[in-house]
Short mmCIF file of C-alpha atoms in Angstrom, two decimals:
data_model
loop_
_atom_site.label_atom_id
_atom_site.label_comp_id
_atom_site.label_asym_id
_atom_site.label_seq_id
_atom_site.Cartn_x
_atom_site.Cartn_y
_atom_site.Cartn_z
CA MET A 6 -0.02 0.05 0.25
CA GLU A 7 1.23 3.35 -1.09
CA LEU A 8 1.56 6.20 1.44
CA HIS A 9 -0.70 9.24 0.76
CA GLU A 10 1.24 12.22 -0.02
CA HIS A 11 1.94 14.32 3.22
CA LEU A 12 0.34 11.77 5.23
CA PHE A 13 2.49 12.43 8.21
CA ARG A 14 1.99 16.09 7.93
CA ARG A 15 -1.59 16.20 8.06
CA GLU A 16 -1.77 13.58 10.57
CA ALA A 17 0.48 15.47 12.82
CA GLY A 18 -1.80 18.51 12.63
CA ARG A 19 -4.65 16.43 13.47
CA ILE A 20 -3.18 14.46 16.33
CA VAL A 21 -1.37 17.37 18.07
CA ALA A 22 -4.64 19.28 17.84
CA THR A 23 -6.50 16.30 19.69
CA LEU A 24 -3.65 15.74 22.26
CA THR A 25 -3.84 19.52 22.84
CA ARG A 26 -7.31 19.25 23.87
CA ILE A 27 -6.86 16.51 26.22
CA PHE A 28 -3.45 17.59 27.88
CA GLY A 29 -4.48 21.51 27.83
CA VAL A 30 -2.99 24.29 25.94
CA GLU A 31 0.06 24.53 28.50
CA ASN A 32 1.03 21.02 27.30
CA LEU A 33 1.33 21.66 23.76
CA ALA A 34 5.16 20.56 23.69
CA LEU A 35 3.85 17.14 25.39
CA ALA A 36 1.36 16.85 22.61
CA GLU A 37 4.00 17.39 20.03
CA ASP A 38 6.24 14.93 21.76
CA VAL A 39 3.64 12.20 21.99
CA THR A 40 2.78 12.72 18.56
CA GLN A 41 6.40 12.35 17.45
CA ASP A 42 6.36 9.04 19.44
CA ALA A 43 3.63 7.70 17.49
CA PHE A 44 5.25 8.51 14.24
CA CYS A 45 8.58 7.00 15.44
CA ARG A 46 6.47 3.91 16.25
CA ALA A 47 4.93 3.58 12.83
CA LEU A 48 8.60 3.93 11.39
CA GLU A 49 9.88 1.13 13.55
CA VAL A 50 6.90 -1.16 12.62
CA TRP A 51 5.36 -0.44 9.16
CA PRO A 52 8.73 -1.66 7.19
CA PHE A 53 8.12 -5.00 8.59
CA ARG A 54 4.24 -5.10 8.81
CA GLY A 55 3.47 -3.09 5.91
CA VAL A 56 1.49 0.20 5.91
CA PRO A 57 -1.78 -0.59 7.67
CA ASP A 58 -5.13 -0.46 5.82
CA ASN A 59 -5.93 2.99 7.63
CA PRO A 60 -2.75 4.46 8.37
CA SER A 61 -4.42 7.62 9.91
CA ALA A 62 -6.49 5.37 12.31
CA TRP A 63 -3.28 3.67 13.09
CA LEU A 64 -1.44 6.69 13.87
CA MET A 65 -4.39 8.01 15.89
CA ALA A 66 -4.70 4.87 17.88
CA THR A 67 -0.95 4.50 18.61
CA ALA A 68 -1.16 8.37 20.07
CA LYS A 69 -4.04 7.40 22.03
CA HIS A 70 -2.13 4.45 23.87
CA ARG A 71 0.63 6.77 24.51
CA ALA A 72 -1.56 9.50 25.64
CA VAL A 73 -3.12 6.93 28.25
CA ASP A 74 0.44 6.26 29.34
CA VAL A 75 1.30 9.86 29.67
CA LEU A 76 -1.77 10.76 31.61
CA ARG A 77 -1.34 7.85 34.00
CA ARG A 78 2.20 8.84 34.74
CA GLU A 79 1.81 12.78 34.71
CA ARG A 80 -1.40 13.05 36.33
CA THR A 81 -0.16 14.24 39.52
CA ALA A 82 3.16 15.72 38.35
CA ARG A 83 1.50 18.31 35.74
CA THR A 84 -1.66 20.47 35.52
CA LEU A 85 -3.48 18.97 32.71
CA ALA A 86 -6.62 20.49 30.92
CA PRO A 87 -8.97 21.28 34.05
CA GLU A 88 -11.93 19.69 32.59
CA LEU A 89 -9.95 16.58 32.68
CA GLY A 90 -9.56 16.57 36.33
CA ARG A 91 -12.48 14.41 37.39
CA LEU A 92 -11.79 11.90 34.96
CA LEU A 93 -8.18 11.26 35.83
CA GLU A 94 -9.04 10.44 39.70
CA SER A 95 -8.70 6.95 39.16
CA ASP A 96 -6.87 4.28 37.05
CA GLU A 97 -10.20 2.56 36.32
CA LYS A 98 -11.91 5.92 34.90
CA LEU A 99 -8.75 6.72 33.08
CA ALA A 100 -8.98 4.43 30.05
CA PRO A 101 -12.64 4.69 29.28
CA ALA A 102 -12.43 8.32 29.69
CA VAL A 103 -9.65 8.66 27.26
CA GLU A 104 -11.53 6.43 24.82
CA GLU A 105 -14.35 8.85 25.22
CA LEU A 106 -11.94 11.78 24.16
CA PHE A 107 -10.81 10.17 21.14
CA ARG A 108 -13.97 9.48 19.93
CA THR A 109 -14.24 10.37 16.09
CA ASP A 110 -17.04 13.29 16.51
CA ALA A 111 -14.91 14.62 19.33
CA ILE A 112 -11.60 14.79 17.37
CA LYS A 113 -13.39 16.14 14.12
CA ASP A 114 -13.53 19.59 15.57
CA ASP A 115 -10.09 19.68 17.25
CA GLN A 116 -8.56 20.91 14.18
CA LEU A 117 -11.10 23.76 13.92
CA ARG A 118 -10.52 24.45 17.77
CA MET A 119 -6.71 24.75 16.94
CA MET A 120 -7.16 27.12 14.02
CA PHE A 121 -9.13 29.38 16.07
CA SER A 122 -6.77 28.99 19.13
CA CYS A 123 -3.98 30.05 16.75
CA CYS A 124 -5.33 33.09 15.60
CA HIS A 125 -5.24 34.64 19.32
CA PRO A 126 -6.04 38.54 19.26
CA ARG A 127 -2.72 38.94 21.03
CA LEU A 128 -0.87 37.44 18.31
CA PRO A 129 0.46 39.37 15.33
CA GLU A 130 -0.97 38.02 11.99
CA THR A 131 2.30 36.89 10.74
CA ALA A 132 2.78 34.88 13.95
CA GLN A 133 -0.83 33.46 13.57
CA VAL A 134 0.10 32.04 10.15
CA ALA A 135 3.28 30.68 11.06
CA LEU A 136 1.64 28.93 14.23
CA MET A 137 -0.93 27.32 12.06
CA LEU A 138 1.67 26.00 9.42
CA HIS A 139 3.59 24.50 12.20
CA ILE A 140 1.13 23.06 14.58
CA LEU A 141 -1.91 22.58 12.20
CA CYS A 142 -0.03 21.66 8.95
CA GLY A 143 3.03 19.78 10.35
CA PHE A 144 5.53 22.09 8.99
CA SER A 145 8.92 21.92 10.92
CA VAL A 146 10.65 24.95 11.73
CA ASP A 147 12.89 24.61 8.81
CA GLU A 148 9.98 24.11 6.50
CA VAL A 149 8.14 27.31 7.86
CA ALA A 150 11.47 29.29 7.40
CA GLY A 151 11.43 28.03 3.85
CA ALA A 152 8.00 29.06 3.36
CA PHE A 153 8.44 32.44 4.53
CA VAL A 154 11.97 32.87 3.18
CA SER A 155 13.13 33.70 6.61
CA THR A 156 15.88 32.15 8.77
CA ARG A 157 15.59 29.43 11.04
CA ALA A 158 16.36 31.53 14.14
CA ALA A 159 13.89 34.19 13.13
CA ILE A 160 11.10 31.66 12.67
CA GLU A 161 12.31 29.84 15.71
CA LYS A 162 11.89 32.98 17.60
CA ARG A 163 8.49 33.97 16.18
CA LEU A 164 7.19 30.42 16.95
CA SER A 165 8.33 30.19 20.22
CA ARG A 166 6.77 33.69 21.44
CA ALA A 167 3.44 32.54 19.63
CA LYS A 168 3.60 29.24 21.71
CA GLN A 169 4.00 31.04 25.02
CA THR A 170 1.07 33.16 24.22
CA PHE A 171 -0.60 30.27 23.04
CA ALA A 172 0.09 28.15 26.11
CA GLY A 173 -0.73 31.02 28.30
CA SER A 174 -4.18 31.40 26.92
CA GLU A 175 -5.41 28.81 29.51
CA ARG A 176 -7.84 26.85 27.18
CA LEU A 177 -8.29 26.09 23.54
CA PHE A 178 -10.89 28.29 21.94
CA GLU A 179 -14.40 26.99 22.54
CA ILE A 180 -15.94 26.71 19.07
CA ALA A 181 -19.39 25.86 20.50
CA ASP A 182 -19.79 29.19 21.60
CA ALA A 183 -21.49 31.04 18.60
CA PRO A 184 -20.96 34.71 19.63
CA ASP A 185 -17.15 33.93 20.09
CA PHE A 186 -17.08 31.79 17.08
CA ALA A 187 -18.42 34.88 14.99
CA ALA A 188 -16.31 37.39 16.69
CA ARG A 189 -12.88 35.53 15.70
CA LEU A 190 -14.00 34.04 12.42
CA PRO A 191 -12.91 37.28 10.32
CA ALA A 192 -9.27 36.71 12.08
CA VAL A 193 -9.37 33.29 10.92
CA HIS A 194 -10.21 34.10 7.30
CA ARG A 195 -7.65 36.78 7.33
CA ALA A 196 -4.90 34.30 8.58
CA LEU A 197 -5.97 31.78 5.97
CA TYR A 198 -5.71 34.39 3.37
CA LEU A 199 -2.48 35.36 4.34
CA LEU A 200 -1.36 31.89 4.12
CA PHE A 201 -2.65 31.22 0.73
CA ASN A 202 -0.92 34.62 -0.41
CA GLU A 203 2.24 33.49 0.96
CA GLY A 204 1.97 30.50 -1.46
CA TYR A 205 0.56 32.49 -4.44
CA HIS A 206 2.60 35.60 -4.12
CA GLY A 207 5.24 34.64 -1.78
CA ALA A 208 9.10 34.74 -2.11
CA SER A 209 9.73 31.02 -2.05
CA PRO A 210 11.69 30.21 -5.25
CA GLU A 211 10.33 26.53 -4.91
CA SER A 212 6.99 26.43 -6.83
CA ALA A 213 6.27 23.15 -5.05
CA VAL A 214 6.50 25.13 -1.67
CA ARG A 215 4.07 27.71 -2.86
CA VAL A 216 1.72 25.11 -4.18
CA GLU A 217 1.66 23.19 -1.07
CA LEU A 218 0.90 26.52 1.04
CA CYS A 219 -1.90 27.18 -1.01
CA ARG A 220 -3.24 23.55 -0.82
CA GLU A 221 -3.15 23.82 2.86
CA ALA A 222 -5.06 27.12 3.04
CA LEU A 223 -7.76 25.58 1.15
CA ARG A 224 -7.55 22.47 3.16
CA LEU A 225 -8.15 24.52 6.39
CA ALA A 226 -10.75 26.69 4.45
CA ALA A 227 -12.82 23.34 3.73
CA LEU A 228 -12.52 22.30 7.37
CA LEU A 229 -14.15 25.73 8.39
CA PHE A 230 -17.18 25.48 6.01
CA GLU A 231 -17.71 21.79 7.00
CA HIS A 232 -18.72 23.27 10.34
CA PRO A 233 -22.34 24.82 10.59
CA LEU A 234 -20.97 27.97 12.37
CA GLY A 235 -18.08 28.21 10.06
CA ALA A 236 -20.20 27.89 6.83
CA THR A 237 -20.68 31.62 6.11
CA PRO A 238 -21.02 33.23 3.02
CA ALA A 239 -17.59 35.02 3.74
CA THR A 240 -16.11 31.40 4.29
CA TYR A 241 -17.67 30.30 1.03
CA ALA A 242 -16.41 33.81 -0.64
CA LEU A 243 -12.75 33.14 0.56
CA SER A 244 -12.69 29.33 -0.58
CA ALA A 245 -14.11 30.51 -3.79
CA LEU A 246 -11.35 33.20 -4.12
CA MET A 247 -8.56 30.94 -3.34
CA CYS A 248 -9.86 28.18 -5.79
CA LEU A 249 -9.97 30.64 -8.55
CA LEU A 250 -6.55 31.69 -8.08
CA ALA A 251 -4.90 28.32 -7.10
CA ALA A 252 -6.57 27.40 -10.65
CA ARG A 253 -4.15 29.69 -12.24
CA LEU A 254 -1.16 28.14 -10.44
CA PRO A 255 -0.06 25.63 -13.21
CA ALA A 256 0.16 28.71 -15.64
CA ARG A 257 1.88 31.33 -13.42
CA LEU A 258 5.04 29.87 -14.42
CA ASP A 259 6.04 29.59 -18.14
CA ALA A 260 8.07 26.60 -19.69
CA ALA A 261 11.34 28.25 -18.61
CA GLY A 262 9.99 28.61 -14.87
CA ASN A 263 9.62 32.28 -15.09
CA LEU A 264 6.86 34.13 -13.72
CA SER A 265 4.02 34.76 -16.15
CA ALA A 266 1.83 38.03 -16.03
CA LEU A 267 -2.08 37.26 -16.16
CA ALA A 268 -2.32 38.66 -19.59
CA ASP A 269 0.36 36.28 -20.94
CA GLN A 270 -0.67 33.10 -19.30
CA ASP A 271 -1.49 30.09 -21.29
CA ARG A 272 -5.18 29.95 -20.05
CA SER A 273 -5.50 26.22 -21.29
CA ARG A 274 -3.40 25.36 -18.30
CA TRP A 275 -5.67 26.78 -15.81
CA ASP A 276 -7.21 24.01 -13.60
CA PRO A 277 -10.76 23.37 -14.89
CA GLU A 278 -11.73 21.46 -11.63
CA LEU A 279 -10.66 24.17 -9.42
CA MET A 280 -12.30 26.71 -11.60
CA ALA A 281 -15.49 24.75 -11.38
CA GLU A 282 -15.30 24.42 -7.67
CA GLY A 283 -14.50 28.02 -7.23
CA GLN A 284 -17.49 29.04 -9.25
CA LEU A 285 -19.68 26.77 -7.01
CA LEU A 286 -18.43 28.19 -3.97
CA LEU A 287 -19.07 31.41 -5.21
CA ASP A 288 -22.46 30.71 -5.98
CA ARG A 289 -23.03 29.32 -2.41
CA SER A 290 -21.58 32.63 -0.86
CA ALA A 291 -24.00 34.85 -2.61
CA THR A 292 -26.43 34.53 0.27
CA GLY A 293 -27.54 37.08 2.99
CA PRO A 294 -26.71 40.65 3.10
CA GLU A 295 -23.00 40.46 3.85
CA LEU A 296 -20.80 41.46 1.21
CA THR A 297 -16.87 41.12 1.90
CA GLU A 298 -13.80 41.82 0.07
CA TYR A 299 -13.46 38.09 -0.56
CA HIS A 300 -16.79 38.25 -2.47
CA VAL A 301 -15.57 41.00 -4.52
CA GLU A 302 -12.33 39.64 -5.09
CA ALA A 303 -13.62 36.23 -5.87
CA ALA A 304 -15.97 37.84 -8.31
CA ILE A 305 -12.77 39.50 -10.12
CA ALA A 306 -11.23 36.35 -10.30
CA ALA A 307 -14.41 34.51 -11.77
CA VAL A 308 -14.35 37.17 -14.46
CA HIS A 309 -11.05 36.37 -15.36
CA ALA A 310 -11.59 32.64 -15.42
CA SER A 311 -14.65 33.04 -17.69
CA ALA A 312 -12.47 34.73 -20.30
CA ALA A 313 -10.68 32.87 -23.10
CA CYS A 314 -8.00 35.50 -23.23
CA VAL A 315 -7.28 38.75 -21.99
CA GLU A 316 -9.00 40.71 -24.75
CA ASP A 317 -12.20 38.83 -24.08
CA THR A 318 -12.07 39.84 -20.46
CA ASN A 319 -15.22 41.74 -19.30
CA TRP A 320 -13.06 44.80 -18.11
CA ALA A 321 -16.11 47.19 -17.59
CA GLN A 322 -17.26 44.59 -15.02
CA ILE A 323 -13.94 44.39 -13.38
CA VAL A 324 -13.67 48.07 -13.12
CA SER A 325 -17.04 48.23 -11.40
CA LEU A 326 -16.00 45.42 -9.07
CA TYR A 327 -12.90 47.49 -8.08
CA ASP A 328 -15.08 50.25 -7.34
CA THR A 329 -17.08 48.22 -4.86
CA LEU A 330 -13.75 46.94 -3.44
CA MET A 331 -12.61 50.66 -3.08
CA THR A 332 -15.63 50.91 -0.67
CA ILE A 333 -15.12 47.78 1.29
CA ARG A 334 -11.40 47.75 1.75
CA PRO A 335 -9.71 50.81 0.11
CA SER A 336 -6.03 50.76 -0.34
CA PRO A 337 -3.48 52.08 -2.95
CA VAL A 338 -2.91 48.79 -4.04
CA VAL A 339 -6.53 48.14 -4.84
CA ALA A 340 -6.62 51.40 -6.55
CA LEU A 341 -3.75 50.62 -8.55
CA ASN A 342 -5.28 47.50 -9.97
CA ARG A 343 -8.34 49.28 -10.77
CA ALA A 344 -6.47 51.81 -12.76
CA ILE A 345 -4.92 48.93 -14.77
CA ALA A 346 -8.40 47.70 -15.54
CA VAL A 347 -9.29 51.16 -16.64
CA ALA A 348 -6.28 50.84 -18.84
CA GLN A 349 -7.61 47.91 -20.50
CA ARG A 350 -10.73 49.13 -21.30
CA GLU A 351 -9.95 52.88 -22.19
CA GLY A 352 -6.43 52.86 -23.08
CA PRO A 353 -3.23 53.60 -21.37
CA ASP A 354 -3.57 57.41 -21.42
CA ARG A 355 -6.74 57.04 -19.12
CA GLY A 356 -4.88 54.37 -16.85
CA LEU A 357 -1.98 56.56 -16.36
CA GLU A 358 -4.40 59.43 -15.49
CA GLU A 359 -6.35 56.98 -12.88
CA ILE A 360 -2.88 55.97 -11.36
CA GLY A 361 -1.96 59.86 -11.01
CA ALA A 362 -5.20 60.36 -9.14
CA ILE A 363 -4.69 57.52 -6.60
CA ALA A 364 -4.85 58.95 -3.06
CA ASP A 365 -1.85 57.76 -0.90
CA ARG A 366 0.09 57.21 -3.91
CA ASP A 367 3.44 57.72 -2.11
CA ARG A 368 2.25 54.46 -0.34
CA LEU A 369 3.26 52.48 -3.53
CA ALA A 370 6.56 53.95 -3.62
CA THR A 371 8.25 50.50 -2.56
CA TYR A 372 5.83 48.34 -4.22
CA PRO A 373 7.41 47.01 -7.42
CA PHE A 374 4.35 46.39 -9.39
CA TYR A 375 3.60 49.85 -9.16
CA TYR A 376 6.39 50.91 -11.27
CA ALA A 377 5.83 47.77 -13.42
CA ALA A 378 2.23 49.20 -14.08
CA LEU A 379 3.83 52.41 -15.16
CA GLY A 380 6.13 50.85 -17.15
CA GLU A 381 3.61 48.58 -19.05
CA LEU A 382 1.47 51.70 -19.62
CA GLU A 383 4.11 53.88 -21.14
CA LEU A 384 5.34 51.03 -23.12
CA ARG A 385 1.88 50.77 -24.59
CA ARG A 386 1.97 54.27 -25.29
CA GLY A 387 5.24 53.72 -27.19
CA ARG A 388 7.59 55.53 -24.94
CA GLY A 389 9.97 52.89 -24.46
CA GLU A 390 12.61 55.01 -22.74
CA THR A 391 10.48 55.87 -19.98
CA ALA A 392 8.98 52.43 -19.67
CA ARG A 393 12.43 51.18 -19.22
CA GLU A 394 13.31 53.63 -16.42
CA HIS A 395 10.05 52.60 -14.54
CA PHE A 396 10.82 48.73 -15.14
CA ARG A 397 14.39 49.58 -13.86
CA ALA A 398 13.00 51.17 -10.65
CA ALA A 399 10.60 48.07 -10.12
CA ARG A 400 13.42 45.59 -10.64
CA ALA A 401 15.30 47.60 -7.91
CA LEU A 402 12.29 46.93 -5.61
CA ALA A 403 11.97 43.23 -6.39
CA ARG A 404 11.24 41.17 -3.32
CA ASN A 405 12.66 37.93 -4.60
CA SER A 406 14.62 36.51 -7.64
CA MET A 407 11.41 35.52 -9.41
CA GLU A 408 10.15 39.19 -9.40
CA ARG A 409 13.75 40.15 -10.25
CA GLN A 410 13.86 38.02 -13.22
CA PHE A 411 10.45 38.86 -14.50
CA LEU A 412 11.02 42.55 -14.18
CA GLU A 413 14.36 42.24 -15.81
CA GLN A 414 12.63 40.61 -18.90
CA ARG A 415 10.46 43.82 -18.95
CA VAL A 416 13.26 46.10 -18.93
CA GLU A 417 14.76 43.97 -21.74
CA ALA A 418 11.39 44.14 -23.77
CA CYS A 419 12.01 48.08 -23.67
CA ALA A 420 15.14 47.38 -25.45
CA GLY A 421 13.97 48.78 -28.71
CA GLY A 422 13.64 52.35 -27.29
CA ASP A 423 11.65 55.19 -28.70
CA MET B 10 20.53 -20.00 -2.25
CA SER B 11 21.81 -19.34 1.18
CA GLU B 12 19.79 -17.91 4.18
CA PHE B 13 21.20 -14.66 6.15
CA VAL B 14 19.84 -12.67 8.94
CA PHE B 15 19.93 -8.79 8.70
CA LEU B 16 19.84 -7.46 12.15
CA TYR B 17 19.06 -3.87 12.24
CA ARG B 18 20.90 -1.94 14.86
CA SER B 19 20.88 1.57 15.97
CA THR B 20 21.16 3.85 19.05
CA ASP B 21 18.25 5.54 20.30
CA ALA B 22 19.71 8.98 20.01
CA ALA B 23 20.50 8.21 16.25
CA SER B 24 17.11 6.77 15.31
CA ARG B 25 15.54 9.83 17.00
CA ALA B 26 17.83 12.35 15.14
CA ALA B 27 16.86 10.55 11.88
CA MET B 28 13.32 11.21 12.50
CA GLY B 29 13.15 14.94 12.40
CA SER B 30 9.79 16.47 10.94
CA PRO B 31 6.74 14.94 9.74
CA GLU B 32 7.73 15.38 6.27
CA GLN B 33 11.30 13.74 6.67
CA MET B 34 9.76 10.94 8.75
CA GLN B 35 7.33 10.22 5.84
CA LYS B 36 10.48 10.29 3.40
CA SER B 37 12.32 7.62 5.66
CA MET B 38 9.26 5.52 5.53
CA GLN B 39 9.07 5.45 1.99
CA THR B 40 12.76 4.83 1.63
CA TRP B 41 12.29 1.68 3.92
CA MET B 42 8.95 0.37 2.11
CA ALA B 43 10.78 0.99 -1.30
CA TRP B 44 14.05 -0.87 -0.13
CA MET B 45 11.89 -3.81 1.28
CA LYS B 46 9.85 -3.80 -1.85
CA GLN B 47 12.77 -3.87 -4.06
CA LEU B 48 14.15 -7.03 -2.06
CA ALA B 49 10.95 -8.75 -2.31
CA ASP B 50 10.31 -8.25 -5.73
CA LYS B 51 13.62 -9.71 -6.53
CA GLY B 52 12.86 -12.73 -4.34
CA HIS B 53 15.34 -11.89 -1.56
CA ILE B 54 12.99 -11.77 1.40
CA LYS B 55 12.45 -15.06 2.90
CA ASP B 56 10.58 -13.53 6.01
CA ARG B 57 10.19 -9.79 6.43
CA GLY B 58 10.85 -10.39 10.19
CA HIS B 59 9.54 -8.29 13.16
CA PRO B 60 10.15 -5.00 14.71
CA LEU B 61 11.76 -5.55 18.37
CA GLU B 62 10.58 -3.45 21.30
CA ARG B 63 13.51 -1.36 22.60
CA ALA B 64 12.91 -2.20 26.26
CA GLY B 65 12.94 -5.76 27.65
CA LYS B 66 14.57 -7.60 30.33
CA LEU B 67 18.17 -9.24 30.43
CA VAL B 68 18.48 -12.50 32.08
CA LYS B 69 22.02 -13.27 32.93
CA GLY B 70 24.24 -15.96 34.04
CA ASN B 71 23.46 -19.18 36.32
CA LYS B 72 22.31 -16.76 39.10
CA ARG B 73 19.87 -15.49 36.55
CA THR B 74 20.04 -11.88 37.64
CA ILE B 75 17.36 -9.97 35.95
CA THR B 76 17.87 -6.47 34.81
CA ASP B 77 16.15 -4.02 32.50
CA GLY B 78 17.66 -3.97 29.25
CA PRO B 79 19.19 -3.81 26.85
CA TYR B 80 19.17 -0.32 26.68
CA ALA B 81 21.24 0.63 29.71
CA GLU B 82 24.60 -0.58 28.41
CA ALA B 83 24.10 -1.24 24.88
CA LYS B 84 25.72 1.11 22.42
CA ASP B 85 23.23 -0.07 19.67
CA ILE B 86 20.25 -2.05 19.79
CA VAL B 87 18.63 -4.59 17.64
CA GLY B 88 15.36 -2.96 16.28
CA GLY B 89 14.23 -5.60 14.36
CA TYR B 90 15.40 -8.47 11.63
CA THR B 91 14.75 -9.92 8.17
CA LEU B 92 15.40 -13.20 6.88
CA ILE B 93 16.88 -12.89 3.49
CA GLU B 94 17.89 -15.45 0.78
CA ALA B 95 20.97 -14.57 -1.08
CA LYS B 96 23.62 -16.34 -3.47
CA ASP B 97 26.74 -15.72 -1.04
CA LEU B 98 27.42 -13.56 1.98
CA ALA B 99 29.05 -11.08 -0.69
CA GLN B 100 25.45 -10.55 -2.35
CA ALA B 101 23.58 -10.31 1.02
CA VAL B 102 26.31 -7.67 1.96
CA GLU B 103 25.55 -6.01 -1.44
CA LEU B 104 21.85 -6.21 -0.72
CA SER B 105 22.02 -4.62 2.67
CA MET B 106 23.62 -1.48 1.15
CA GLY B 107 20.56 0.09 0.41
CA CYS B 108 19.12 -0.11 3.88
CA PRO B 109 17.76 3.31 5.18
CA ILE B 110 19.06 2.64 8.53
CA LEU B 111 22.57 3.43 7.38
CA GLU B 112 21.52 6.93 6.42
CA GLY B 113 20.93 7.79 10.16
CA GLY B 114 24.16 6.00 11.19
CA GLY B 115 22.69 2.73 12.06
CA VAL B 116 24.28 -0.67 11.31
CA VAL B 117 23.07 -3.63 9.33
CA GLU B 118 24.60 -6.96 10.99
CA VAL B 119 24.69 -9.40 8.18
CA ARG B 120 24.62 -12.86 9.60
CA PRO B 121 24.56 -16.09 7.55
CA VAL B 122 22.37 -18.71 9.08
CA LEU B 123 24.41 -21.86 10.02
CA LYS B 124 23.62 -24.57 7.61
CA THR B 125 23.17 -28.01 9.16
CA GLY B 126 23.28 -31.51 7.78
CA MET B 127 25.94 -30.85 5.40
#
């Protein structure tokens, strides 16, 4: 029997989440150790006995046995989850109590509980995302560092601080409490979107890493909408957005491995399944009065998905969606994207006019794609020399080698000059 | 064809160090499975064998003293064994070369099964 791709990583998240509920938040490290023990066991046994029919169940059952041992040994030495107190009073009660704690329906919500706990309001968003990747997605410190293109030391520091806050939170987030759930849900959406963006726009030069981050964000979002309280229009809209963007991933890099702009992508390589799923989720999001930025961004992505090529795109609709987005979540970057859409519809002169009119335009001064947009529009106006200057400015601001390479090519595209 | 036993030995520290992140463990696992499968496909596996618990008891000498073991004093512990069929010792050694335990600093002890009745 073949191992499912990333089985251990996925199971690590699931098992740590369940064990943390059982041991209590302050014993996260213990939960991680017990999980590691269960994996070691698998590594000792499976080569001889073969992979079990249900590897996930095998790992969870092994973790359960370890948990019973630990509870037996530690129940007097440690402060365990307070709600366990009564159950741990005697040996006879312990095993059936743990059995109860590992019931399928009980462990089903653990990942969700953990997801919400990671989005603790006292944690900065970047720490929330790192914590999710580490605890819930089973990424090692090195792998998180690789995903964020950061150093091991920096990530280790970020994670250990986050874990301290986490452990100090007394208990896991209680997902049964509807008002609390609704109050923290936007932060969870935000963190998932950040995680996705790290994969989609992030700096990791390895496309495999980026695809994995996007996939993890999609997986966690699915856990969210499978829960009655999590299945909100905003959750569906966010999932729709991520699916529609993820559909483009296969075309984002050209045959030579270079970044390819939306306009130049080979749309036949867009993933039809993800596009269909995104559309379905977008339809589901269209209930109730709530209109979030995810709704609008997903709608924009859906317009792109429905166009066979850049010329066929309904730019009028896209401009109007950006108008809506500017009312919900105004930002110079949104305004810039709107201006680019205007240019597609009404020509580069109008686009440059719109860019000139962006409030807070100075905040774009460090954003490479601001200068890249100016460059594209100038190039389209036939001013190669000016365009080249803009692309050079953009290249100087590139945040990673892929962006640098992409912008370098744009500089070279202006080589003909005026 | 002759029979050989592969004894897989490693220290606790070495085997822990080889574990690492879930993704690394998955990779180790895949390497083990692939190695075993490749031996089986070529007809070299007589018996996949068994993994052994690290902890046990040592019963020693005519006084039959019982101690916990073998982990207390052993540098490396047998974590499992497999019964192999090979042409000769040289081939058995050759077959052991791909064993993933070696990557983590472990040892494969290749021991011919004593032939009787010859």
